[in-house]
Amino acid sequence: MNQRPGRNDPCHCGSGKKYKRCHMELERGQATQPAVSKPLIGAVHSNSLVLPRPDWDRMRVAGRFNAELMDFIRPQVLPGARLDELDRLVHDYTVDHGHTPACLGYHGFPKNMCSSVNEVVCHGIPDSTLLKDGDIVNIDLTTIVEGWHGDQSETILVGDVSDTARRVTQCAFDSLWRGIEAIKPFGPIVEIGKAIVEHAEPLGYSVVRDYQGHGIGRRFHQEPGIPHYPDRRYASELIEPGMCFTIEPMINIGTWRVILDRTDGWTVRTADNQLSAQFEHTLLMTETGPEIMTKTKHGPQKGHRF
Ligand code: MF3
Ligand code: CO
Ligand code: CO
């Protein structure tokens, strides 16, 4: 997720410094530049966020591998599984295939994936915790394949879960799909957040605001930011064919407010400690609509009921 903390909040990179003393200038600089310039005619495009054709295939390859990794790890996310064991399996599968786990060392992140259990919203660090029957856990995987990134996450039901946990997971899954279906070639980014909020809020859930989807490609996180609520600052930003980005709504049972763990600098929890669920895909905008780069063979497909 692309995090925009307040100026006096701790920086998301885990440095322990205030945001304004760390990454703020850099990221404000990026944010104030329009994400999309006017489309140009011909092969040359002034905006490098719009990938030329050959790079579309590179993103497809990266996304496909990442999805295979998800298919590999999903069946092992079971009651009794240790999070840092799952993390090691993800690491080994990735490097055995000649690729690189993107999370490892990213702004100092210590593991290969994020595992976010129950009230953890995102960026949970895999540790010796054992999953137990009734947990919900988001597994967020990002791989670098020949220099290109695939990024996706799924919330997985561990054993038998409560109806409450199942329903918030369902809402997060459906919210991702509403977001995907809301965005058209040359369409405004805000449509994504509008569709997500219009789905989740009438069901009584809240949508996390402090973390966003993001542009992706050779870099893990880049412009444009993809808010999951109708943030008016994005009213004039458009998604053009050739742009790659993620949609990754985090849906909470209670308040949308979140708290960053000051001890590890990464773990984000709901402010009220109620459950949160999330799903994420990497997408490429084509001339006919968004194409999912990280579609799995065995994961939940569109319309899935948990
Ligand atoms: N995969 C997360 C995302 O969807 C980012 C994790 S950054 C890490 O954007 F450093 F925590 F791995
Ligand atoms: Co992401
Ligand atoms: Co991710």
mmCIF file of C-alpha atoms and ligand atoms in Angstrom:
data_model
loop_
_atom_site.group_PDB
_atom_site.id
_atom_site.type_symbol
_atom_site.label_atom_id
_atom_site.label_comp_id
_atom_site.label_asym_id
_atom_site.label_seq_id
_atom_site.Cartn_x
_atom_site.Cartn_y
_atom_site.Cartn_z
ATOM 1 C CA MET A 1 0.000 0.000 0.000
ATOM 2 C CA ASN A 2 0.965 3.532 -0.567
ATOM 3 C CA GLN A 3 0.874 5.232 2.776
ATOM 4 C CA ARG A 4 0.471 8.953 3.292
ATOM 5 C CA PRO A 5 0.998 9.574 7.013
ATOM 6 C CA GLY A 6 0.448 12.979 8.628
ATOM 7 C CA ARG A 7 3.568 15.221 8.769
ATOM 8 C CA ASN A 8 4.181 14.485 12.443
ATOM 9 C CA ASP A 9 3.384 10.772 12.262
ATOM 10 C CA PRO A 10 6.224 8.264 12.060
ATOM 11 C CA CYS A 11 7.436 7.644 8.535
ATOM 12 C CA HIS A 12 6.092 4.459 6.928
ATOM 13 C CA CYS A 13 9.595 3.377 5.968
ATOM 14 C CA GLY A 14 10.219 2.313 9.546
ATOM 15 C CA SER A 15 13.075 4.777 10.140
ATOM 16 C CA GLY A 16 11.469 5.957 13.378
ATOM 17 C CA LYS A 17 11.769 9.554 12.127
ATOM 18 C CA LYS A 18 8.798 11.841 11.684
ATOM 19 C CA TYR A 19 7.303 11.665 8.185
ATOM 20 C CA LYS A 20 8.168 15.338 7.508
ATOM 21 C CA ARG A 21 11.837 14.640 8.371
ATOM 22 C CA CYS A 22 11.959 11.536 6.192
ATOM 23 C CA HIS A 23 9.986 10.630 3.039
ATOM 24 C CA MET A 24 7.431 13.467 3.026
ATOM 25 C CA GLU A 25 9.155 15.850 0.616
ATOM 26 C CA LEU A 26 9.904 13.074 -1.816
ATOM 27 C CA GLU A 27 6.369 11.758 -1.832
ATOM 28 C CA ARG A 28 4.638 15.146 -1.816
ATOM 29 C CA GLY A 29 6.744 15.952 -4.850
ATOM 30 C CA GLN A 30 5.420 12.895 -6.601
ATOM 31 C CA ALA A 31 1.877 13.514 -5.480
ATOM 32 C CA THR A 32 1.660 17.068 -6.745
ATOM 33 C CA GLN A 33 2.757 16.099 -10.221
ATOM 34 C CA PRO A 34 -0.253 15.143 -12.289
ATOM 35 C CA ALA A 35 -0.203 11.378 -12.715
ATOM 36 C CA VAL A 36 -1.444 11.601 -16.254
ATOM 37 C CA SER A 37 -0.419 13.972 -18.977
ATOM 38 C CA LYS A 38 -2.411 14.541 -22.137
ATOM 39 C CA PRO A 39 -2.263 11.486 -24.387
ATOM 40 C CA LEU A 40 0.179 11.941 -27.257
ATOM 41 C CA ILE A 41 -0.160 10.616 -30.749
ATOM 42 C CA GLY A 42 2.374 8.064 -31.949
ATOM 43 C CA ALA A 43 4.772 5.705 -30.257
ATOM 44 C CA VAL A 44 6.454 8.248 -28.018
ATOM 45 C CA HIS A 45 4.698 9.068 -24.808
ATOM 46 C CA SER A 46 5.868 11.740 -22.411
ATOM 47 C CA ASN A 47 4.581 9.814 -19.436
ATOM 48 C CA SER A 48 6.622 6.760 -18.571
ATOM 49 C CA LEU A 49 3.738 5.414 -16.503
ATOM 50 C CA VAL A 50 2.191 4.447 -19.816
ATOM 51 C CA LEU A 51 4.033 1.293 -20.809
ATOM 52 C CA PRO A 52 4.830 0.454 -24.422
ATOM 53 C CA ARG A 53 3.455 -2.892 -25.697
ATOM 54 C CA PRO A 54 6.503 -5.088 -25.033
ATOM 55 C CA ASP A 55 6.354 -4.103 -21.372
ATOM 56 C CA TRP A 56 2.720 -5.213 -21.134
ATOM 57 C CA ASP A 57 3.934 -8.761 -21.648
ATOM 58 C CA ARG A 58 6.647 -8.314 -19.029
ATOM 59 C CA MET A 59 3.996 -7.297 -16.502
ATOM 60 C CA ARG A 60 1.868 -10.285 -17.547
ATOM 61 C CA VAL A 61 4.768 -12.631 -16.905
ATOM 62 C CA ALA A 62 5.506 -11.085 -13.505
ATOM 63 C CA GLY A 63 1.836 -11.150 -12.488
ATOM 64 C CA ARG A 64 1.448 -14.763 -13.607
ATOM 65 C CA PHE A 65 4.384 -15.905 -11.525
ATOM 66 C CA ASN A 66 3.091 -14.013 -8.489
ATOM 67 C CA ALA A 67 -0.301 -15.700 -8.924
ATOM 68 C CA GLU A 68 1.366 -19.114 -9.118
ATOM 69 C CA LEU A 69 3.156 -18.301 -5.878
ATOM 70 C CA MET A 70 -0.225 -17.506 -4.314
ATOM 71 C CA ASP A 71 -1.593 -20.828 -5.589
ATOM 72 C CA PHE A 72 1.441 -22.527 -4.038
ATOM 73 C CA ILE A 73 1.117 -20.978 -0.585
ATOM 74 C CA ARG A 74 -2.706 -20.822 -0.186
ATOM 75 C CA PRO A 75 -3.256 -24.534 0.600
ATOM 76 C CA GLN A 76 -0.622 -24.323 3.340
ATOM 77 C CA VAL A 77 -2.398 -21.527 5.196
ATOM 78 C CA LEU A 78 -4.037 -23.815 7.752
ATOM 79 C CA PRO A 79 -4.652 -23.980 11.502
ATOM 80 C CA GLY A 80 -1.293 -24.632 13.193
ATOM 81 C CA ALA A 81 0.808 -23.105 10.389
ATOM 82 C CA ARG A 82 3.577 -20.783 11.607
ATOM 83 C CA LEU A 83 3.690 -17.437 9.830
ATOM 84 C CA ASP A 84 7.486 -17.340 9.525
ATOM 85 C CA GLU A 85 7.419 -20.881 8.090
ATOM 86 C CA LEU A 86 4.977 -19.753 5.406
ATOM 87 C CA ASP A 87 7.289 -16.804 4.786
ATOM 88 C CA ARG A 88 10.245 -19.151 4.287
ATOM 89 C CA LEU A 89 8.235 -21.263 1.840
ATOM 90 C CA VAL A 90 7.401 -18.116 -0.133
ATOM 91 C CA HIS A 91 11.063 -17.097 -0.160
ATOM 92 C CA ASP A 92 12.295 -20.504 -1.304
ATOM 93 C CA TYR A 93 9.676 -20.963 -4.029
ATOM 94 C CA THR A 94 10.491 -17.509 -5.380
ATOM 95 C CA VAL A 95 14.276 -17.864 -5.489
ATOM 96 C CA ASP A 96 14.064 -21.488 -6.691
ATOM 97 C CA HIS A 97 12.252 -20.104 -9.748
ATOM 98 C CA GLY A 98 14.961 -17.481 -10.248
ATOM 99 C CA HIS A 99 12.959 -14.518 -8.982
ATOM 100 C CA THR A 100 13.192 -12.017 -6.118
ATOM 101 C CA PRO A 101 10.853 -11.416 -3.169
ATOM 102 C CA ALA A 102 10.119 -7.678 -3.414
ATOM 103 C CA CYS A 103 9.247 -7.155 0.248
ATOM 104 C CA LEU A 104 12.567 -8.413 1.629
ATOM 105 C CA GLY A 105 14.596 -5.333 2.527
ATOM 106 C CA TYR A 106 12.029 -2.951 1.014
ATOM 107 C CA HIS A 107 12.460 0.179 3.184
ATOM 108 C CA GLY A 108 13.967 -2.248 5.665
ATOM 109 C CA PHE A 109 11.045 -4.717 5.763
ATOM 110 C CA PRO A 110 12.494 -7.890 7.315
ATOM 111 C CA LYS A 111 10.466 -10.666 5.628
ATOM 112 C CA ASN A 112 9.364 -11.884 2.197
ATOM 113 C CA MET A 113 5.622 -11.301 2.480
ATOM 114 C CA CYS A 114 3.093 -9.574 4.690
ATOM 115 C CA SER A 115 0.785 -11.651 6.880
ATOM 116 C CA SER A 116 -1.975 -9.689 8.564
ATOM 117 C CA VAL A 117 -4.108 -11.614 11.059
ATOM 118 C CA ASN A 118 -7.593 -10.526 12.226
ATOM 119 C CA GLU A 119 -7.393 -6.890 13.419
ATOM 120 C CA VAL A 120 -4.147 -6.328 11.523
ATOM 121 C CA VAL A 121 -5.043 -4.215 8.491
ATOM 122 C CA CYS A 122 -1.818 -4.627 6.502
ATOM 123 C CA HIS A 123 1.976 -4.985 6.617
ATOM 124 C CA GLY A 124 1.992 -7.633 9.377
ATOM 125 C CA ILE A 125 5.475 -9.152 9.739
ATOM 126 C CA PRO A 126 5.523 -12.955 9.696
ATOM 127 C CA ASP A 127 6.756 -14.212 13.090
ATOM 128 C CA SER A 128 6.471 -17.342 15.226
ATOM 129 C CA THR A 129 2.693 -16.907 15.580
ATOM 130 C CA LEU A 130 0.685 -20.053 14.839
ATOM 131 C CA LEU A 131 -2.519 -19.620 12.896
ATOM 132 C CA LYS A 132 -5.518 -20.903 14.779
ATOM 133 C CA ASP A 133 -8.943 -22.105 13.815
ATOM 134 C CA GLY A 134 -11.215 -19.084 13.304
ATOM 135 C CA ASP A 135 -8.497 -16.605 12.254
ATOM 136 C CA ILE A 136 -8.613 -14.646 9.037
ATOM 137 C CA VAL A 137 -5.212 -13.842 7.571
ATOM 138 C CA ASN A 138 -4.287 -11.666 4.636
ATOM 139 C CA ILE A 139 -1.313 -13.005 2.704
ATOM 140 C CA ASP A 140 0.244 -10.259 0.574
ATOM 141 C CA LEU A 141 2.837 -11.396 -1.968
ATOM 142 C CA THR A 142 5.032 -9.285 -4.225
ATOM 143 C CA THR A 143 7.671 -10.659 -6.594
ATOM 144 C CA ILE A 144 10.198 -9.112 -8.950
ATOM 145 C CA VAL A 145 10.417 -11.070 -12.212
ATOM 146 C CA GLU A 146 13.101 -9.844 -14.651
ATOM 147 C CA GLY A 147 12.799 -6.393 -13.087
ATOM 148 C CA TRP A 148 8.979 -6.202 -13.121
ATOM 149 C CA HIS A 149 6.613 -6.425 -10.138
ATOM 150 C CA GLY A 150 3.508 -8.494 -9.438
ATOM 151 C CA ASP A 151 1.607 -7.639 -6.234
ATOM 152 C CA GLN A 152 -1.498 -9.342 -4.861
ATOM 153 C CA SER A 153 -3.147 -10.375 -1.645
ATOM 154 C CA GLU A 154 -5.942 -12.593 -0.403
ATOM 155 C CA THR A 155 -7.631 -12.891 2.949
ATOM 156 C CA ILE A 156 -7.773 -16.585 3.802
ATOM 157 C CA LEU A 157 -10.237 -18.167 6.230
ATOM 158 C CA VAL A 158 -8.337 -20.394 8.646
ATOM 159 C CA GLY A 159 -10.462 -23.444 9.484
ATOM 160 C CA ASP A 160 -13.954 -22.587 10.669
ATOM 161 C CA VAL A 161 -14.493 -18.869 11.056
ATOM 162 C CA SER A 162 -17.353 -16.820 12.521
ATOM 163 C CA ASP A 163 -20.040 -15.410 10.252
ATOM 164 C CA THR A 164 -18.728 -11.965 11.171
ATOM 165 C CA ALA A 165 -15.264 -12.839 9.867
ATOM 166 C CA ARG A 166 -16.662 -14.501 6.766
ATOM 167 C CA ARG A 167 -18.845 -11.517 5.927
ATOM 168 C CA VAL A 168 -16.105 -8.898 6.189
ATOM 169 C CA THR A 169 -13.892 -11.105 4.008
ATOM 170 C CA GLN A 170 -16.706 -11.368 1.468
ATOM 171 C CA CYS A 171 -17.135 -7.600 1.496
ATOM 172 C CA ALA A 172 -13.420 -6.999 0.887
ATOM 173 C CA PHE A 173 -13.427 -9.476 -2.013
ATOM 174 C CA ASP A 174 -16.525 -7.944 -3.599
ATOM 175 C CA SER A 175 -15.108 -4.447 -3.019
ATOM 176 C CA LEU A 176 -12.012 -5.320 -5.039
ATOM 177 C CA TRP A 177 -14.230 -6.539 -7.881
ATOM 178 C CA ARG A 178 -16.436 -3.431 -7.724
ATOM 179 C CA GLY A 179 -13.261 -1.363 -8.000
ATOM 180 C CA ILE A 180 -11.972 -3.361 -10.964
ATOM 181 C CA GLU A 181 -15.277 -3.055 -12.791
ATOM 182 C CA ALA A 182 -15.545 0.683 -12.144
ATOM 183 C CA ILE A 183 -12.425 1.723 -14.021
ATOM 184 C CA LYS A 184 -12.423 2.282 -17.790
ATOM 185 C CA PRO A 185 -9.723 3.312 -20.294
ATOM 186 C CA PHE A 186 -9.164 7.080 -19.810
ATOM 187 C CA GLY A 187 -11.582 6.926 -16.872
ATOM 188 C CA PRO A 188 -11.087 8.843 -13.621
ATOM 189 C CA ILE A 189 -9.327 7.081 -10.750
ATOM 190 C CA VAL A 190 -11.986 8.302 -8.303
ATOM 191 C CA GLU A 191 -14.517 5.925 -9.846
ATOM 192 C CA ILE A 192 -12.674 3.080 -8.118
ATOM 193 C CA GLY A 193 -13.062 4.517 -4.637
ATOM 194 C CA LYS A 194 -16.628 5.593 -5.346
ATOM 195 C CA ALA A 195 -17.638 2.049 -6.303
ATOM 196 C CA ILE A 196 -15.901 0.525 -3.279
ATOM 197 C CA VAL A 197 -17.461 2.892 -0.746
ATOM 198 C CA GLU A 198 -20.886 2.526 -2.371
ATOM 199 C CA HIS A 199 -20.609 -1.211 -1.881
ATOM 200 C CA ALA A 200 -19.033 -1.440 1.575
ATOM 201 C CA GLU A 201 -20.661 1.362 3.536
ATOM 202 C CA PRO A 202 -24.316 0.355 3.015
ATOM 203 C CA LEU A 203 -23.336 -3.057 4.421
ATOM 204 C CA GLY A 204 -22.128 -1.285 7.571
ATOM 205 C CA TYR A 205 -18.392 -1.570 6.907
ATOM 206 C CA SER A 206 -15.779 1.147 6.661
ATOM 207 C CA VAL A 207 -13.035 1.636 4.072
ATOM 208 C CA VAL A 208 -9.459 2.346 5.202
ATOM 209 C CA ARG A 209 -8.228 5.727 3.955
ATOM 210 C CA ASP A 210 -4.628 5.919 5.083
ATOM 211 C CA TYR A 211 -3.371 3.252 2.668
ATOM 212 C CA GLN A 212 -3.954 3.148 -1.053
ATOM 213 C CA GLY A 213 -3.389 1.094 -4.138
ATOM 214 C CA HIS A 214 -0.535 2.295 -6.319
ATOM 215 C CA GLY A 215 1.063 2.398 -9.702
ATOM 216 C CA ILE A 216 3.412 -0.542 -10.220
ATOM 217 C CA GLY A 217 5.914 -1.697 -12.828
ATOM 218 C CA ARG A 218 9.668 -1.598 -12.591
ATOM 219 C CA ARG A 219 9.015 0.017 -9.225
ATOM 220 C CA PHE A 220 7.003 -1.571 -6.411
ATOM 221 C CA HIS A 221 5.162 1.652 -5.586
ATOM 222 C CA GLN A 222 4.829 4.596 -7.937
ATOM 223 C CA GLU A 223 2.291 7.067 -9.226
ATOM 224 C CA PRO A 224 -0.615 7.139 -9.405
ATOM 225 C CA GLY A 225 -2.024 6.596 -5.931
ATOM 226 C CA ILE A 226 -5.287 4.637 -6.021
ATOM 227 C CA PRO A 227 -7.498 5.687 -3.086
ATOM 228 C CA HIS A 228 -10.234 3.252 -2.129
ATOM 229 C CA TYR A 229 -12.646 6.053 -1.240
ATOM 230 C CA PRO A 230 -13.688 8.962 -3.471
ATOM 231 C CA ASP A 231 -10.795 11.255 -2.585
ATOM 232 C CA ARG A 232 -11.517 14.499 -4.451
ATOM 233 C CA ARG A 233 -7.827 15.205 -4.875
ATOM 234 C CA TYR A 234 -7.921 12.493 -7.560
ATOM 235 C CA ALA A 235 -10.894 13.933 -9.431
ATOM 236 C CA SER A 236 -8.872 14.884 -12.502
ATOM 237 C CA GLU A 237 -6.510 11.896 -12.605
ATOM 238 C CA LEU A 238 -7.183 9.356 -15.326
ATOM 239 C CA ILE A 239 -6.052 5.806 -16.068
ATOM 240 C CA GLU A 240 -4.775 5.439 -19.618
ATOM 241 C CA PRO A 241 -4.194 2.250 -21.585
ATOM 242 C CA GLY A 242 -0.701 1.010 -20.754
ATOM 243 C CA MET A 243 -0.818 1.987 -17.087
ATOM 244 C CA CYS A 244 -0.337 -0.657 -14.396
ATOM 245 C CA PHE A 245 -1.689 -0.243 -10.891
ATOM 246 C CA THR A 246 -3.090 -2.146 -7.936
ATOM 247 C CA ILE A 247 -6.482 -2.043 -6.281
ATOM 248 C CA GLU A 248 -6.329 -3.325 -2.707
ATOM 249 C CA PRO A 249 -9.236 -2.213 -0.513
ATOM 250 C CA MET A 250 -8.979 -2.781 3.232
ATOM 251 C CA ILE A 251 -12.433 -3.163 4.766
ATOM 252 C CA ASN A 252 -13.032 -2.806 8.507
ATOM 253 C CA ILE A 253 -15.938 -3.928 10.661
ATOM 254 C CA GLY A 254 -15.754 -0.821 12.834
ATOM 255 C CA THR A 255 -13.885 2.439 12.358
ATOM 256 C CA TRP A 256 -11.767 3.103 9.251
ATOM 257 C CA ARG A 257 -9.098 4.570 11.504
ATOM 258 C CA VAL A 258 -5.897 2.625 11.887
ATOM 259 C CA ILE A 259 -2.853 2.688 14.166
ATOM 260 C CA LEU A 260 0.729 1.986 13.130
ATOM 261 C CA ASP A 261 2.672 -0.162 15.609
ATOM 262 C CA ARG A 262 5.508 2.023 16.899
ATOM 263 C CA THR A 263 7.558 -0.933 18.077
ATOM 264 C CA ASP A 264 8.059 -2.673 14.758
ATOM 265 C CA GLY A 265 7.280 0.356 12.560
ATOM 266 C CA TRP A 266 5.194 -1.742 10.152
ATOM 267 C CA THR A 267 2.162 -3.516 11.583
ATOM 268 C CA VAL A 268 -1.034 -1.546 10.996
ATOM 269 C CA ARG A 269 -4.054 -2.390 13.169
ATOM 270 C CA THR A 270 -7.621 -1.152 13.295
ATOM 271 C CA ALA A 271 -7.931 1.603 15.905
ATOM 272 C CA ASP A 272 -10.754 -0.312 17.617
ATOM 273 C CA ASN A 273 -9.131 -3.764 17.281
ATOM 274 C CA GLN A 274 -12.047 -5.099 15.258
ATOM 275 C CA LEU A 275 -11.497 -7.287 12.192
ATOM 276 C CA SER A 276 -10.183 -6.071 8.841
ATOM 277 C CA ALA A 277 -9.994 -7.895 5.498
ATOM 278 C CA GLN A 278 -8.313 -7.119 2.170
ATOM 279 C CA PHE A 279 -7.858 -8.400 -1.382
ATOM 280 C CA GLU A 280 -5.455 -7.059 -4.009
ATOM 281 C CA HIS A 281 -4.761 -7.507 -7.699
ATOM 282 C CA THR A 282 -2.254 -5.943 -10.078
ATOM 283 C CA LEU A 283 -4.010 -4.612 -13.191
ATOM 284 C CA LEU A 284 -3.013 -3.382 -16.624
ATOM 285 C CA MET A 285 -5.342 -0.962 -18.367
ATOM 286 C CA THR A 286 -5.806 -2.002 -22.000
ATOM 287 C CA GLU A 287 -7.810 -0.241 -24.723
ATOM 288 C CA THR A 288 -10.820 -2.363 -23.815
ATOM 289 C CA GLY A 289 -10.617 -2.294 -20.013
ATOM 290 C CA PRO A 290 -8.531 -3.516 -17.103
ATOM 291 C CA GLU A 291 -6.743 -6.851 -17.436
ATOM 292 C CA ILE A 292 -5.859 -8.692 -14.230
ATOM 293 C CA MET A 293 -2.150 -9.567 -14.159
ATOM 294 C CA THR A 294 -2.339 -11.634 -10.965
ATOM 295 C CA LYS A 295 -5.249 -13.957 -11.728
ATOM 296 C CA THR A 296 -4.838 -17.282 -9.952
ATOM 297 C CA LYS A 297 -5.884 -20.717 -11.219
ATOM 298 C CA HIS A 298 -7.080 -22.007 -7.875
ATOM 299 C CA GLY A 299 -7.956 -18.901 -5.857
ATOM 300 C CA PRO A 300 -11.417 -17.377 -5.432
ATOM 301 C CA GLN A 301 -12.782 -16.233 -8.796
ATOM 302 C CA LYS A 302 -15.203 -13.399 -9.503
ATOM 303 C CA GLY A 303 -18.531 -14.055 -7.783
ATOM 304 C CA HIS A 304 -16.993 -16.416 -5.217
ATOM 305 C CA ARG A 305 -18.974 -16.941 -2.012
ATOM 306 C CA PHE A 306 -16.913 -17.500 1.115
HETATM 307 N N1 MF3 B 1 2.435 -5.567 -0.741
HETATM 308 C C1 MF3 B 1 2.114 -4.325 -0.110
HETATM 309 C C2 MF3 B 1 1.271 -3.552 -1.093
HETATM 310 O O1 MF3 B 1 0.299 -4.081 -1.510
HETATM 311 C C3 MF3 B 1 3.309 -3.551 0.317
HETATM 312 C C4 MF3 B 1 4.147 -4.236 1.319
HETATM 313 S S1 MF3 B 1 5.544 -3.290 1.584
HETATM 314 C C5 MF3 B 1 6.386 -4.219 2.684
HETATM 315 O O2 MF3 B 1 1.553 -2.488 -1.551
HETATM 316 F F1 MF3 B 1 7.526 -3.669 2.789
HETATM 317 F F2 MF3 B 1 5.706 -4.254 3.807
HETATM 318 F F3 MF3 B 1 6.511 -5.436 2.234
HETATM 319 CO CO CO B 2 0.125 -3.204 -3.402
HETATM 320 CO CO CO B 3 0.486 -6.105 -1.831
#
